[in-house]
Coordinates of C-alpha atoms in Angstrom, one line a residue:
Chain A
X8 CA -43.7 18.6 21.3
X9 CA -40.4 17.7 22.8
X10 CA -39.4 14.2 22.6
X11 CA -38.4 12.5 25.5
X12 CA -34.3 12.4 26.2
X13 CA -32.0 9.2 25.4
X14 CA -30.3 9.6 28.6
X15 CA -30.7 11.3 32.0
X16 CA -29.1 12.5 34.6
X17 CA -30.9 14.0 37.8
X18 CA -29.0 15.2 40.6
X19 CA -26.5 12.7 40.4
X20 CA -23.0 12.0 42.7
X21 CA -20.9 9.2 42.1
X22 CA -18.2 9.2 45.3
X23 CA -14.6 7.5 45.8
X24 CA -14.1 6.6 49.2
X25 CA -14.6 10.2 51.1
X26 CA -14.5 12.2 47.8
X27 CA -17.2 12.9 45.1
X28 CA -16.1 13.1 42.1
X29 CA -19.2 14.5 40.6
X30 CA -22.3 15.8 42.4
X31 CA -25.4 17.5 41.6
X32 CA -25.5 16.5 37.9
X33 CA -28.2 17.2 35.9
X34 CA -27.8 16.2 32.0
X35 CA -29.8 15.3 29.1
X36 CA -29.5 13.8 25.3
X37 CA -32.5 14.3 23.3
X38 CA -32.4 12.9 20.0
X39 CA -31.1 14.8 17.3
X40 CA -29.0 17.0 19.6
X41 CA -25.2 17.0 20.1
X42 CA -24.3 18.2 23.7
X43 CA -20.7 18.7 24.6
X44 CA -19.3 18.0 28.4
X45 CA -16.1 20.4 28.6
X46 CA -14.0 21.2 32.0
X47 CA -10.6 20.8 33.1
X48 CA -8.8 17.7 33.8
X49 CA -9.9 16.2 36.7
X50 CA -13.3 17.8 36.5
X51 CA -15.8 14.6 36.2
X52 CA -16.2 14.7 32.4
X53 CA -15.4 10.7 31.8
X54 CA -17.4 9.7 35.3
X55 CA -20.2 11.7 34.5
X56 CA -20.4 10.3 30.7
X57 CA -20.0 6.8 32.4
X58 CA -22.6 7.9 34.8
X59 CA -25.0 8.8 32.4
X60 CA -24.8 5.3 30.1
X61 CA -25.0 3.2 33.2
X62 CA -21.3 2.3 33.1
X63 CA -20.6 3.1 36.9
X64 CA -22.7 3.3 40.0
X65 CA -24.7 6.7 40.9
X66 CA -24.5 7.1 45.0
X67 CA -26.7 9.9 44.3
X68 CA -29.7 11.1 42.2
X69 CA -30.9 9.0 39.2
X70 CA -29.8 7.8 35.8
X71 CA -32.6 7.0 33.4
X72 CA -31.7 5.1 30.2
X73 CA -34.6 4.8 27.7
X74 CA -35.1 0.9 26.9
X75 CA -33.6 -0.7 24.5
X76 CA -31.1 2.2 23.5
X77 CA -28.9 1.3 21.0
X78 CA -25.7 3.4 22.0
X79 CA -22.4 3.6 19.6
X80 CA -19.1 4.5 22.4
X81 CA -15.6 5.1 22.1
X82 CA -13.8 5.3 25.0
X83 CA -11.0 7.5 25.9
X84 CA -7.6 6.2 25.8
X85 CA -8.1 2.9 24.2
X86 CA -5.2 0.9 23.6
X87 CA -4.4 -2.6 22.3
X88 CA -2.2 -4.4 23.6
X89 CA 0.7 -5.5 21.0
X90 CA 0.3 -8.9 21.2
X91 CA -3.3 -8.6 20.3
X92 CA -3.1 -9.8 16.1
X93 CA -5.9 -7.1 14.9
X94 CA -6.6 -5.2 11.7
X95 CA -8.7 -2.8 11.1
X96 CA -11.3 -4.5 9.6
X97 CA -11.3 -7.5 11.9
X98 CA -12.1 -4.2 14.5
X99 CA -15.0 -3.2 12.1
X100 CA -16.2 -6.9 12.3
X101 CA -16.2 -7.2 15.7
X102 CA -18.6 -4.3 16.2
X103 CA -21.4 -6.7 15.1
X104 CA -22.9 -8.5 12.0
X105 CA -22.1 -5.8 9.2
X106 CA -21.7 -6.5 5.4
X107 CA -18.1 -5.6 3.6
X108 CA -20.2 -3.3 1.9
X109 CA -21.4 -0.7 4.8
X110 CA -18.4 -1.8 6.6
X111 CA -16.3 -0.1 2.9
X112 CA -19.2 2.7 3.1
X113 CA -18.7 3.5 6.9
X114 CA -14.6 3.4 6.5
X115 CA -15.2 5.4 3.2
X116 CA -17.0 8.0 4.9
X117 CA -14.3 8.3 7.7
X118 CA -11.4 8.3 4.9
X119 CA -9.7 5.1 6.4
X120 CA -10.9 2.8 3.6
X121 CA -7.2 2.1 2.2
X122 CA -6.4 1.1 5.8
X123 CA -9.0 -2.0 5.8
X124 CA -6.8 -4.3 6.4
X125 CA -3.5 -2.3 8.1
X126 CA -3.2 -3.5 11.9
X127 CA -4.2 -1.3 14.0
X128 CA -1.0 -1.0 16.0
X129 CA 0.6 1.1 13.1
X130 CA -2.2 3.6 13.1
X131 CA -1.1 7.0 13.7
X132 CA -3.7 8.4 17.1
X133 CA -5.8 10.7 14.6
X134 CA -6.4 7.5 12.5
X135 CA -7.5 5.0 14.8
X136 CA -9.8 7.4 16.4
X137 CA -11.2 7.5 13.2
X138 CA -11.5 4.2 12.7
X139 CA -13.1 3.9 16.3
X140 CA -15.6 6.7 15.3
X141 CA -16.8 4.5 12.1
X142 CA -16.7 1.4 14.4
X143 CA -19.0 3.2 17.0
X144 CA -21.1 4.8 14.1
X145 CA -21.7 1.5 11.5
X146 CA -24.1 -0.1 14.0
X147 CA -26.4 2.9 13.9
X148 CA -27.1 4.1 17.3
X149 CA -29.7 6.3 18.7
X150 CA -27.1 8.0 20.8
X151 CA -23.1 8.6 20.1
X152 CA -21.1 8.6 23.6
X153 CA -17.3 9.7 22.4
X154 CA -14.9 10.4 25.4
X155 CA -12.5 13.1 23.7
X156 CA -12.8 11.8 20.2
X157 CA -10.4 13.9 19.2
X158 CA -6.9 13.0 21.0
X159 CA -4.1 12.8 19.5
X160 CA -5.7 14.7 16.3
X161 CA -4.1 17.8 15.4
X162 CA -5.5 21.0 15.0
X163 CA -7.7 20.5 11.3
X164 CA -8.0 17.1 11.7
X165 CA -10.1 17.7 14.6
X166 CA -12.0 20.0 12.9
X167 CA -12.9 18.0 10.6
X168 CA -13.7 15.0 12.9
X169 CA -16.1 17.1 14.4
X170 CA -17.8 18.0 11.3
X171 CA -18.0 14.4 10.6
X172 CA -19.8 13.7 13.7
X173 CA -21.9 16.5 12.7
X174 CA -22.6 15.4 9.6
X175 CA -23.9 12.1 11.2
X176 CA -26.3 13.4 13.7
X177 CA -27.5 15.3 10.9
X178 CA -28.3 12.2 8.6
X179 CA -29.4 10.3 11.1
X180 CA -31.0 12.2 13.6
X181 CA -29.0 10.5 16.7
X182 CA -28.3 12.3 20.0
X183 CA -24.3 12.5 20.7
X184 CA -23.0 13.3 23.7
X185 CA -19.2 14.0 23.4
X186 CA -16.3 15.1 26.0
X187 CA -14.1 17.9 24.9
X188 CA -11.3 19.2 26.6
X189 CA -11.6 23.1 25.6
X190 CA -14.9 25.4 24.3
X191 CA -12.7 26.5 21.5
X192 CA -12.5 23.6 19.6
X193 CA -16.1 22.6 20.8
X194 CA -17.8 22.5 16.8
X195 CA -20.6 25.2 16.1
X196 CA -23.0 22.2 15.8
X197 CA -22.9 21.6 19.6
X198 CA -26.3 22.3 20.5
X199 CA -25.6 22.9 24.4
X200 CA -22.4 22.9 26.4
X201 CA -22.3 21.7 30.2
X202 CA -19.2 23.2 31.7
X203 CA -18.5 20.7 34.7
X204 CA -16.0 21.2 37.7
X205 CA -17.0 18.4 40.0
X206 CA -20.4 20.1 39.6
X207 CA -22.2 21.7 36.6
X208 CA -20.3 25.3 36.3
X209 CA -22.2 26.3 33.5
X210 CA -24.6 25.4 30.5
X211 CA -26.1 26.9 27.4
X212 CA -25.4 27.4 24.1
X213 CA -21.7 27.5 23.4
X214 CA -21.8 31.3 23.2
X215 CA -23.7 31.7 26.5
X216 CA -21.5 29.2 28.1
X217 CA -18.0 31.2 26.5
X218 CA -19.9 34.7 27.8
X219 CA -20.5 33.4 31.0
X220 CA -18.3 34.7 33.9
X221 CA -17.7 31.3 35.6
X222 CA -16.7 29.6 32.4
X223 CA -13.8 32.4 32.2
X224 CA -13.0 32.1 36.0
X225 CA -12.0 28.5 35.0
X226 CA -10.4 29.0 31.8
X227 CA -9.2 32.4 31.7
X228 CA -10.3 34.9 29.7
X229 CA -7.8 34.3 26.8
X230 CA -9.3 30.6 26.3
X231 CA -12.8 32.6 26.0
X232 CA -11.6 35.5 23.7
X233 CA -10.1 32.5 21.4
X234 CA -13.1 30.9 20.9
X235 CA -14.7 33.6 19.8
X236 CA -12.3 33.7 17.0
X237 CA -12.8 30.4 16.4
X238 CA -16.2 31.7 15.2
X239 CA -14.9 33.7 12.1
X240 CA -16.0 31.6 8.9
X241 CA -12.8 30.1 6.7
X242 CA -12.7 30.5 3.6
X243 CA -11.4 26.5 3.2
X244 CA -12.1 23.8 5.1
X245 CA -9.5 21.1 6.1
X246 CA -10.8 17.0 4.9
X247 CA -11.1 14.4 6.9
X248 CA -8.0 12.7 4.8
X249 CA -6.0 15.9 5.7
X250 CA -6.5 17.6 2.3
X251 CA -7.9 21.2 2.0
X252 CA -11.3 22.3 0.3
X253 CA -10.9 25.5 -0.9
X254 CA -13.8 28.2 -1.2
X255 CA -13.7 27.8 -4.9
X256 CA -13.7 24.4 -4.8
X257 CA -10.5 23.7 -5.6
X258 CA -8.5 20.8 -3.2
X259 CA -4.8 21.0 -2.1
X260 CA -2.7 18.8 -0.1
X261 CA -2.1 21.8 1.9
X262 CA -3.0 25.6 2.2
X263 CA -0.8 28.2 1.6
X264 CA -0.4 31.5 3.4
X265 CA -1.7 33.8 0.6
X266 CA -4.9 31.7 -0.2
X267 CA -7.1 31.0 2.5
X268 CA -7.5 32.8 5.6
X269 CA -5.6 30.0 8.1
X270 CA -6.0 30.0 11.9
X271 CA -2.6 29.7 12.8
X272 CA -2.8 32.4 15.5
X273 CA -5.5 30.4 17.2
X274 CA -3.0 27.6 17.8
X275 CA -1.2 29.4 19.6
X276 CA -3.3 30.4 21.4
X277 CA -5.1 27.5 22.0
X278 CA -1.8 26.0 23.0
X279 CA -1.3 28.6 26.1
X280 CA -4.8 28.2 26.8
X281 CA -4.8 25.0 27.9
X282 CA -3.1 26.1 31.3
X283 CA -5.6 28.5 32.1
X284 CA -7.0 25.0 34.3
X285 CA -4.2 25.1 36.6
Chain B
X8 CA -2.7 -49.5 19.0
X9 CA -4.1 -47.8 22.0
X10 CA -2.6 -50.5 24.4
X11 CA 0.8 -48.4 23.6
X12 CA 1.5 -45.6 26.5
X13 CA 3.7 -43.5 23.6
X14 CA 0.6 -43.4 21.6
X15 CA -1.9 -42.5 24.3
X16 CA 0.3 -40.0 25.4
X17 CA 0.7 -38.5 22.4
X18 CA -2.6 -38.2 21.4
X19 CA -3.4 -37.1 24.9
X20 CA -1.1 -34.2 24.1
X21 CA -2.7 -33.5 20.7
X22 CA -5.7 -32.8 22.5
X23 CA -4.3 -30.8 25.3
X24 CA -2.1 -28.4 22.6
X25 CA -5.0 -27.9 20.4
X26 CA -7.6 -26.6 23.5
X27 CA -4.8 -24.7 24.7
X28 CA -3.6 -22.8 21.8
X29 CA -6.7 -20.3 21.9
X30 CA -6.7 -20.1 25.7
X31 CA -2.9 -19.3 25.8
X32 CA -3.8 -16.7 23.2
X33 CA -5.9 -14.3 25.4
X34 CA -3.2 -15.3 28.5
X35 CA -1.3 -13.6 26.5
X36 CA -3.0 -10.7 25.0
X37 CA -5.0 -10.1 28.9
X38 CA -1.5 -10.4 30.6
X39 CA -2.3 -13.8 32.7
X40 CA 1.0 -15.3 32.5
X41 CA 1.1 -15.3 36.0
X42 CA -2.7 -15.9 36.6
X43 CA -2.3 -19.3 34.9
X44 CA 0.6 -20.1 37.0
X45 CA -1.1 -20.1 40.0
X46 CA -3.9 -21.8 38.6
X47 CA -0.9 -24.6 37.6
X48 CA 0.6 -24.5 40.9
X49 CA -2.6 -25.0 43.3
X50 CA -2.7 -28.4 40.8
X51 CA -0.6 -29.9 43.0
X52 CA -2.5 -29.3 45.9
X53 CA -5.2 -31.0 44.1
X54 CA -3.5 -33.9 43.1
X55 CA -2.7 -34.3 47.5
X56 CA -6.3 -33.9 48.0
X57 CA -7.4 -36.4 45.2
X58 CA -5.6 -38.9 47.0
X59 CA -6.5 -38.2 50.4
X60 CA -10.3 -38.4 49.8
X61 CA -10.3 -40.9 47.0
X62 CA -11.2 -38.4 44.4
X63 CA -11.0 -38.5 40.6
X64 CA -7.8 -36.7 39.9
X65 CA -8.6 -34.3 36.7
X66 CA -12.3 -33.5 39.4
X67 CA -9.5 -32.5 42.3
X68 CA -7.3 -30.5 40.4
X69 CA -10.1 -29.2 38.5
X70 CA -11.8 -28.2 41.6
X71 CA -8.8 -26.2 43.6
X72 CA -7.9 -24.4 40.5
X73 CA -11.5 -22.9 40.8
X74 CA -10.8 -22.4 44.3
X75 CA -8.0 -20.6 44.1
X76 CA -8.9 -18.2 41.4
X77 CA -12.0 -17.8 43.5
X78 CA -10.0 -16.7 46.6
X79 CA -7.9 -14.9 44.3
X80 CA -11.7 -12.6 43.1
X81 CA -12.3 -12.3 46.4
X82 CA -8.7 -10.9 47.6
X83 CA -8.7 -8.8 44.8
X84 CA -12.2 -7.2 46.1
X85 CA -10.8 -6.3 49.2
X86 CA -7.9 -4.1 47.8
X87 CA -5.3 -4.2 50.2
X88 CA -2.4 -5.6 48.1
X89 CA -1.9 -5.4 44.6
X90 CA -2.5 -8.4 42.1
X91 CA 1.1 -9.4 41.5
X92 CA 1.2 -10.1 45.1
X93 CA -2.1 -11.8 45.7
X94 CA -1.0 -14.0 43.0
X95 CA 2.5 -14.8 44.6
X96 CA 0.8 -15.6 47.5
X97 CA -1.7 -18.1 46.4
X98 CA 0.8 -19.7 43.8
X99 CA 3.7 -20.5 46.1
X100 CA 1.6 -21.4 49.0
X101 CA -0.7 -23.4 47.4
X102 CA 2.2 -25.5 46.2
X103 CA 3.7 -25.8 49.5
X104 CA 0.8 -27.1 51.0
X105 CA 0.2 -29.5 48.1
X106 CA 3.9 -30.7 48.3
X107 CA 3.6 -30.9 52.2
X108 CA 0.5 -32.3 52.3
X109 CA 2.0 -35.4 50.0
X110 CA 4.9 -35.6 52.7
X111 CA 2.4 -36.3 55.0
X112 CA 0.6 -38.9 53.4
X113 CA 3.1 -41.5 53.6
X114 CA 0.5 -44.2 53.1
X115 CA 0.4 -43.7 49.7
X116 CA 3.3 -43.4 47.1
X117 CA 2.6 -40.7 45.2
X118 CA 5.6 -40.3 42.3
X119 CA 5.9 -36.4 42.8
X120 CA 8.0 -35.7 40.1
X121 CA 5.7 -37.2 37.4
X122 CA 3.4 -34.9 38.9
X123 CA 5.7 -31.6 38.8
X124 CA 6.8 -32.4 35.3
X125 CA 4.5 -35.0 33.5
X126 CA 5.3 -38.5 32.8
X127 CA 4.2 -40.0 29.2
X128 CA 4.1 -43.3 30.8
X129 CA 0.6 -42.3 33.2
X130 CA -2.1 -41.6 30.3
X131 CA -4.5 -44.5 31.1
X132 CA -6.9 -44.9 28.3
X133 CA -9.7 -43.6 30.6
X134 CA -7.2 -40.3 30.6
X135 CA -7.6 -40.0 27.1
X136 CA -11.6 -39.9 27.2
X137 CA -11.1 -37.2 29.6
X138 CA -8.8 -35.2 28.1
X139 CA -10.7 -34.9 24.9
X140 CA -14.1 -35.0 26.2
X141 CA -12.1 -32.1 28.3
X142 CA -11.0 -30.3 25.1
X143 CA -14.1 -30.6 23.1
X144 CA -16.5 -29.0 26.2
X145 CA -13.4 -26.3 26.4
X146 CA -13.4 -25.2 22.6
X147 CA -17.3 -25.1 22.3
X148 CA -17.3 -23.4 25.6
X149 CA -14.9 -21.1 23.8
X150 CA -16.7 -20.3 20.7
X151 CA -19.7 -19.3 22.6
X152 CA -18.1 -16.9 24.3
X153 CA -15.3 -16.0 21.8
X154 CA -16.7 -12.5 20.6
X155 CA -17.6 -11.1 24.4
X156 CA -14.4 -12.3 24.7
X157 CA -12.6 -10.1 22.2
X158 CA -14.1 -7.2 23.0
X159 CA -13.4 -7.1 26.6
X160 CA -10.0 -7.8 25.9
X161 CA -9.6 -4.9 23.4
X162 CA -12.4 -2.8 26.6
X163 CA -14.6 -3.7 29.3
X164 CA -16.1 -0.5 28.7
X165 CA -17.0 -0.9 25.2
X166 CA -18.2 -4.8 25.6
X167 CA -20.5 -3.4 28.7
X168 CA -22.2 -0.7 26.3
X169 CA -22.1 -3.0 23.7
X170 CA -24.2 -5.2 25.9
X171 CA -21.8 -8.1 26.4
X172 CA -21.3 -9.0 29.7
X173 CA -17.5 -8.9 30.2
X174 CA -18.0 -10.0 33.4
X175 CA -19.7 -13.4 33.4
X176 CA -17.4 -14.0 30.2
X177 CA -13.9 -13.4 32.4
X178 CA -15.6 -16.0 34.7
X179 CA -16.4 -18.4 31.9
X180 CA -12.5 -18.0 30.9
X181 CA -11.5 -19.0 34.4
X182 CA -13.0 -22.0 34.4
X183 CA -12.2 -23.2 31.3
X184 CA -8.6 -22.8 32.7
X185 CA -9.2 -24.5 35.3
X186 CA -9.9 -27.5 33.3
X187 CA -7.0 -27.2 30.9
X188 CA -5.1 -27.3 34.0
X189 CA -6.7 -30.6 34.8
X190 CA -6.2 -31.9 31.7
X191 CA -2.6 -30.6 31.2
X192 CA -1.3 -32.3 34.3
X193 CA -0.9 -35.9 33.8
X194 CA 1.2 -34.9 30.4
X195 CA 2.7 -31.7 31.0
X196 CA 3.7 -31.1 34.8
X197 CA 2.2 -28.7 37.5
X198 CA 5.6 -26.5 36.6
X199 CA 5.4 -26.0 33.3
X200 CA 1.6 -26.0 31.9
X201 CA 2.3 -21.8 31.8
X202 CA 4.9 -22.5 29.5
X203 CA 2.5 -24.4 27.0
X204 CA 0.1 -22.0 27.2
X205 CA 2.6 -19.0 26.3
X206 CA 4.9 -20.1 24.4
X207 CA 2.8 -21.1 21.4
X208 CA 1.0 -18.3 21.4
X209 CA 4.0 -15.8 21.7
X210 CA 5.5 -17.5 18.2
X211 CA 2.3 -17.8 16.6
X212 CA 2.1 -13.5 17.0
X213 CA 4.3 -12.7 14.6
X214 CA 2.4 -14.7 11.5
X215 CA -1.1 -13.4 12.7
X216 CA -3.0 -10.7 11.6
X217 CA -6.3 -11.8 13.5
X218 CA -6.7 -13.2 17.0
X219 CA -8.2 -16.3 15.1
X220 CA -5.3 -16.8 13.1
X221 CA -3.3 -16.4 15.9
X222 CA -5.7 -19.4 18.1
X223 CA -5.3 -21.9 14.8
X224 CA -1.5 -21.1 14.8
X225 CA -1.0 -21.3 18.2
X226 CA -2.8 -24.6 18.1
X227 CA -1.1 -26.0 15.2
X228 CA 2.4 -24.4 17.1
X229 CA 1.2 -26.8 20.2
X230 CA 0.9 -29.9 18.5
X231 CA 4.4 -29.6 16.8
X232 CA 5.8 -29.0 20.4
X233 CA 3.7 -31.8 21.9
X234 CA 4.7 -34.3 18.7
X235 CA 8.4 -33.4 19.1
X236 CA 8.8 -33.1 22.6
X237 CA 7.6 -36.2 23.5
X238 CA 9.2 -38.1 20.6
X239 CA 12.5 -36.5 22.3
X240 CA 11.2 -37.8 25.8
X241 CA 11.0 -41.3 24.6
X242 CA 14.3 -40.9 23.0
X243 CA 16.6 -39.6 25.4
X244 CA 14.5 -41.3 28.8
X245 CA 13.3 -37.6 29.4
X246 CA 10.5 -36.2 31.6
X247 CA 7.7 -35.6 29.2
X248 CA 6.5 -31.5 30.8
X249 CA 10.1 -30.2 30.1
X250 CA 10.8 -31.8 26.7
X251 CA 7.4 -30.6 25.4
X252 CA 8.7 -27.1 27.0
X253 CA 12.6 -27.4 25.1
X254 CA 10.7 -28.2 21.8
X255 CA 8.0 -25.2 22.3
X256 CA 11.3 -22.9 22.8
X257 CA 13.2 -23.8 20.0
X258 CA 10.1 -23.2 17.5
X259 CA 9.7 -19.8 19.7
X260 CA 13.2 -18.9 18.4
X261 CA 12.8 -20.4 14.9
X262 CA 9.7 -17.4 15.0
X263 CA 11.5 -14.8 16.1
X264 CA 14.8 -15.6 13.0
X265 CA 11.4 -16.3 10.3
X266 CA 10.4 -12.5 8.3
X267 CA 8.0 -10.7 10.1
X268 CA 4.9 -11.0 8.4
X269 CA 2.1 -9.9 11.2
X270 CA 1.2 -6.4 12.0
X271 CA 3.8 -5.7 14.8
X272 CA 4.1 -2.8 16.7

């Protein structure tokens, strides 16, 4: 039997003066499942993740929120002002009534426990997101909102912020609902992929949704053919700290170009593919 | 020792720094330097009206400081002009009617410039109740909604998810500067109550690491200003708002030569 979603979305429009942002929106969390909004800039991602946690105003359609829904959100683009005194576990803190212990555990698991008490100001962008991930994470929520979690992350920090969000829903069964900017760095855990562009392009699996002919008219088929490469398994796999696990177990501060199969070709790539959009 | 006007003013301006200290905090970490201007200028609008309906004077100016961040809510709503204008607006006009409407009421002899910059010789011992009576219903006020607070400075977003309701607190936080306004007056001057709510704050930054370190600081920062500025008043037969002021400067720049020890950016 399928369990009833977290959140809902059912034909639904949210409008700026004469324009709609978004229409015709139809999106769903269940629990356990990690679905991934992607699209270019511009496209409606943030308003319809705002949408769907009752943050702004539907002029169309319904939201539906199950009751009581404990949700764990980072926002995009979060910045604190420099006259705002704040480390990072006085962050942690604020996020509720949380013991040093799980708030250790929860920075642990994030590998930002020697930060604890570094201000937040001098955290570089991958760290603070990190940091923002634990905060949203340590009161566990039924549902994980993160609006492109992984700015100002480079390439295998990402991917290894993804497999920590992974790894979450995994242990504790939470529904996440994430924004990404591209399919190719969208994780394999992502269960479905909605492709907005003011409207839902496309939706599926994340193959189904790279296969699909619409989701190439709005990338381009390079951005398409790259994540398919992005499919190949590695042979290491980069830490959340930035070290590498190699397949024999080994761990380096970096890897080298005869051991390990590295995706360097892909960043390129991925860095032309990004103005497929325009 | 109460029947001396240098003691009740200085413990009338204990009591003001310490409930200001906080507040001046999130002025400056929400950028409402200009905000609490206005609030400071409409005072003297409320000190006219005070006297022209026989009103309470801390009620008065307590009262048009609500109003005019009310007007200024409602201005904003309508979108036409941005804030820094809205605010301009309200600030300087509310003043000039204040300082016209006094013209005009040449029954009564209202000192103006006690009112524009304070005047250590006007805290009546009734003053003193208010003030920290004032202060103590400010701080708890405070500490209630301290955390909602926090979070919808650092996002609205995040405190609306996190089911605060960042709306009802920024209303709670206009208030309660309304009536540091009306406390501030008699003491510090409709020109210059900004000043003592910024300038503590701004050198208690650089030794915080938390926003409550940086309220105590800013507190303790206050009262130095307050202690020394009015001792300097007395001295050299100066109004009391812009000695408080020169002393809040020169431990500002006694901040900025100490080691920085905060997290700065």
């Amino acid at each position: 039997m399928e369990a009833s979603p977290l959140i809902s979305l059912k034909g639904a429009g949210v409008r700026k003066g004469e324009r709609w942002l978004i229409r015709d929106v139809d999106l769903s969390v269940n629990p356990g499942e990690i679905v991934s909004l992607i699209g270019p800039n511009g496209s409606g991602k943030s308003t319809t993740l705002k949408a769907a946690i009752g943050l702004i105003d539907l002029q169309e359609g319904c939201a539906h929120k199950q009751p009581r829904l404990r949700i764990g959100y980072v926002p995009q683009k979060l910045t604190i002002d420099a006259t705002f005194p704040l480390t990072v576990d006085r962050l942690m803190r604020m996020a509720g009534d949380h013991g040093a212990d799980e708030i250790a555990d929860m920075l642990t698991k994030v590998g930002m426990k020697d930060h604890a008490g570094s201000p937040v100001h001098g955290l570089s962008g991958g760290e603070f997101q990190r940091v923002l991930l634990a905060r949203a994470m340590i009161s566990k929520p039924d549902l994980l909102v993160l609006d492109e979690p992984a700015q100002g992350v480079d390439y295998a920090g990402e991917a290894a912020l993804y497999q920590l969000i992974g790894q979450f829903r995994d242990e504790t069964g939470c529904g996440i609902l994430l924004i990404s900017h591209d399919l190719h760095v969208v994780m394999a855990q992502t269960d479905r992929v909605l492709c907005l562009n003011g409207h839902v392009c496309c939706t599926g699996s994340p193959q189904s949704v790279a296969n699909s002919p619409k989701y190439r008219e709005l990338f381009g088929a390079q951005a398409a053919a790259s994540f398919a490469l992005y499919q190949h398994n590695h042979d290491h796999t980069h830490l959340v700290d930035g070290r590498v696990l190699h397949e024999d177990g080994t761990i380096t501060d970096h890897c080298h170009h005869e051991d390990g199969h590295h995706h360097e070709h892909h960043d390129d790539e991925s860095a032309t593919g990004g103005n497929h959009a325009g | 020792m109460l029947d001396d006007f240098f003691v009740r003013a200085m413990l009338a301006g204990i009591g003001i720094a310490l409930c200001v200290g906080p507040l001046g905090c999130f002025v400056v970490w929400r950028r409402m330097a200009y905000y609490g201007d206005t609030m400071a200028h409409s005072a003297l609008l409320g000190v006219a009206l005070s006297f022209l309906f026989d009103l309470s004077l801390s009620f008065g100016v307590f009262i048009v400081a609500l109003l005019v961040s009310f007007i200024l809510v409602a201005l904003q709503r309508r979108k036409s002009l941005p804030t820094d204008s809205l605010l301009g607006i309200l600030s300087h006009s509310s003043l000039a009617i204040g300082l016209v409407l006094v013209a005009f009421m040449s029954w009564v002899r209202i000192d103006l410039e006690a009112y524009l910059f304070g005047d250590i010789l006007a805290v009546s011992k009734l003053d003193l109740v208010i003030v920290y009576l004032g202060a103590i219903v400010i701080l708890a006020v405070l500490s209630v909604v301290w955390r909602s607070l926090l979070v919808a400075t650092i996002s609205e977003d995040l405190a609306l998810v996190e089911g605060f309701r960042p709306e009802r607190s920024k209303l709670v936080f206009i208030v309660l500067m309304a009536g540091v306004v009306a406390i501030a007056i008699k003491i510090v001057g409709v020109l210059l109550i900004t000043a003592l709510l910024i300038i503590p704050a701004a050198s208690a930054r650089r030794f915080a690491t938390t926003p409550e370190k940086m309220a105590v600081l800013s507190s303790a920062i206050g009262v130095v200003a307050v202690v020394a500025g009015l001792m300097g008043s007395l001295e050299f037969d100066t109004p009391s708002g812009p000695s408080i002021v020169v002393a809040a400067m020169l431990l500002f720049g006694l901040s900025l030569l100490a080691r920085n020890k905060g997290g700065e950016a």
